[in-house]
CSV table of C-alpha atoms in Angstrom, one decimal:
chain,number,residue,atom,x,y,z
A,1,MET,CA,150.9,92.7,119.5
A,2,PRO,CA,147.4,91.3,118.4
A,3,SER,CA,144.7,94.0,119.6
A,4,ALA,CA,141.8,92.7,121.5
A,5,PRO,CA,138.6,92.0,119.5
A,6,PRO,CA,135.9,94.8,119.7
A,7,LEU,CA,133.2,94.5,122.4
A,8,LEU,CA,129.6,94.6,121.4
A,9,ARG,CA,128.2,97.2,123.9
A,10,SER,CA,124.6,97.4,122.7
A,11,GLN,CA,122.3,96.1,120.3
A,12,LYS,CA,119.0,97.5,119.4
A,13,VAL,CA,116.2,97.3,116.9
A,14,LEU,CA,114.3,100.3,115.7
A,15,VAL,CA,111.0,101.0,114.2
A,16,ARG,CA,110.6,104.8,113.4
A,17,GLY,CA,107.6,106.7,112.3
A,18,LEU,CA,105.0,103.7,112.0
A,19,ARG,CA,101.7,105.3,111.1
A,20,VAL,CA,98.7,103.3,112.4
A,21,ASP,CA,94.9,104.4,112.3
A,22,ALA,CA,93.3,103.8,115.7
A,23,ARG,CA,90.0,104.4,117.6
A,24,ILE,CA,91.5,106.2,120.5
A,25,GLY,CA,90.7,109.1,122.7
A,26,VAL,CA,88.3,110.1,125.5
A,27,HIS,CA,86.7,113.1,123.9
A,28,ASP,CA,83.2,113.0,122.3
A,29,HIS,CA,84.7,114.2,118.9
A,30,GLU,CA,87.2,111.1,118.8
A,31,GLN,CA,84.4,108.5,119.6
A,32,GLY,CA,83.5,106.5,116.6
A,33,ARG,CA,86.1,107.3,114.2
A,34,THR,CA,89.7,106.4,113.8
A,35,GLN,CA,92.8,108.9,113.9
A,36,PRO,CA,96.4,108.6,113.2
A,37,LEU,CA,99.0,107.4,115.5
A,38,ILE,CA,102.8,107.8,114.9
A,39,ILE,CA,104.8,105.4,116.8
A,40,ASP,CA,108.4,104.9,117.5
A,41,VAL,CA,109.8,101.7,119.2
A,42,GLU,CA,113.4,101.0,120.2
A,43,LEU,CA,114.1,97.8,121.7
A,44,ASP,CA,117.3,96.7,123.5
A,45,LEU,CA,118.5,93.2,122.9
A,46,ALA,CA,120.3,91.0,124.9
A,47,LEU,CA,123.9,90.9,123.4
A,48,HIS,CA,124.5,88.4,121.2
A,49,ARG,CA,126.4,88.1,117.9
A,50,VAL,CA,124.1,87.6,114.8
A,51,GLU,CA,125.2,85.1,112.3
A,52,GLY,CA,122.2,84.4,110.8
A,53,LEU,CA,118.2,85.4,110.2
A,54,GLU,CA,117.5,83.0,113.1
A,55,GLY,CA,119.5,85.4,115.5
A,56,THR,CA,117.6,88.5,114.6
A,57,PHE,CA,114.5,90.3,116.1
A,58,ASN,CA,111.7,90.1,113.9
A,59,TYR,CA,110.9,94.0,113.8
A,60,GLU,CA,107.8,93.1,111.5
A,61,ALA,CA,106.3,91.7,114.8
A,62,VAL,CA,106.0,95.2,116.1
A,63,VAL,CA,104.0,96.4,113.1
A,64,ALA,CA,101.8,93.4,113.6
A,65,ALA,CA,101.5,94.0,117.4
A,66,ALA,CA,100.5,97.9,116.9
A,67,ARG,CA,98.1,96.9,114.2
A,68,GLU,CA,96.5,94.3,116.3
A,69,ILE,CA,96.1,96.7,119.2
A,70,ALA,CA,94.4,99.3,116.8
A,71,ALA,CA,92.1,96.7,115.5
A,72,GLY,CA,91.0,95.5,119.0
A,73,GLY,CA,88.5,98.2,119.5
A,74,HIS,CA,88.4,101.7,120.9
A,75,ILE,CA,91.2,102.8,123.4
A,76,ASP,CA,90.7,105.8,125.8
A,77,LEU,CA,94.2,106.5,126.4
A,78,VAL,CA,97.5,106.8,124.2
A,79,GLU,CA,99.0,105.4,127.4
A,80,THR,CA,97.0,102.2,127.3
A,81,PHE,CA,98.1,101.8,123.7
A,82,ALA,CA,101.7,102.5,124.4
A,83,GLU,CA,101.7,100.1,127.2
A,84,ARG,CA,100.0,97.4,125.3
A,85,LEU,CA,102.6,97.5,122.6
A,86,ALA,CA,105.5,97.7,125.1
A,87,GLU,CA,104.2,94.3,126.7
A,88,ALA,CA,103.7,92.9,123.4
A,89,CYS,CA,107.5,93.4,122.5
A,90,ILE,CA,109.1,92.9,125.8
A,91,GLY,CA,108.9,89.2,125.7
A,92,GLN,CA,109.8,88.6,122.1
A,93,GLY,CA,113.2,87.2,121.3
A,94,THR,CA,115.9,88.6,123.2
A,95,ALA,CA,114.2,92.0,123.9
A,96,GLN,CA,115.3,93.0,127.4
A,97,ARG,CA,113.8,96.7,127.4
A,98,VAL,CA,111.4,98.6,125.1
A,99,ARG,CA,110.9,102.0,124.9
A,100,VAL,CA,107.6,103.1,123.0
A,101,CYS,CA,106.6,106.7,122.1
A,102,VAL,CA,103.0,107.0,120.6
A,103,LEU,CA,102.1,110.4,119.0
A,104,LYS,CA,98.5,111.8,118.1
A,105,PRO,CA,99.4,114.4,115.3
A,106,HIS,CA,95.8,115.9,115.4
A,107,ALA,CA,95.4,116.3,119.0
A,108,LEU,CA,96.6,120.0,119.5
A,109,ALA,CA,96.6,120.9,115.9
A,110,PRO,CA,97.3,123.5,114.7
A,111,GLU,CA,99.2,124.7,117.8
A,112,ALA,CA,101.4,121.8,118.0
A,113,ASP,CA,102.8,119.0,115.6
A,114,ALA,CA,101.9,116.2,118.0
A,115,ALA,CA,101.0,115.2,121.5
A,116,GLY,CA,101.6,111.9,123.1
A,117,VAL,CA,103.4,109.7,125.4
A,118,GLU,CA,106.9,107.9,125.9
A,119,LEU,CA,107.1,104.9,128.3
A,120,VAL,CA,110.0,102.6,128.9
A,121,LEU,CA,109.3,98.9,130.0
A,122,GLU,CA,112.3,96.5,131.0
A,123,MET,CA,112.4,93.0,132.2
A,124,PRO,CA,113.7,92.7,135.8
A,125,ALA,CA,117.3,91.6,136.2
A,126,LYS,CA,117.9,88.0,137.0
């Protein structure tokens, strides 16, 4: 008796530990200088079998979007940076949902390793 083929249940693209220097923060000591951000992005893709490069999600686009946002000028809030990055990623390829975590490793040093924000952006169901 032939067994049923395995079912594809989820498909993700991951970018972990991306380091970007950005002009970010509301405090006086954060003005006019850059500070490092550590970024994790997780994209849930519409399910499809990948047979070749044309069926993949270009994860280098995540890096390019983060760098472009950082180069765009001072941003007051980490939440704003995370939201802009999520919006840049959500419509690309077959991305249906994106989780973005942005950490400022120096924000609470030396008391904590990092402070930041995580958000999830999802395309509405059709």
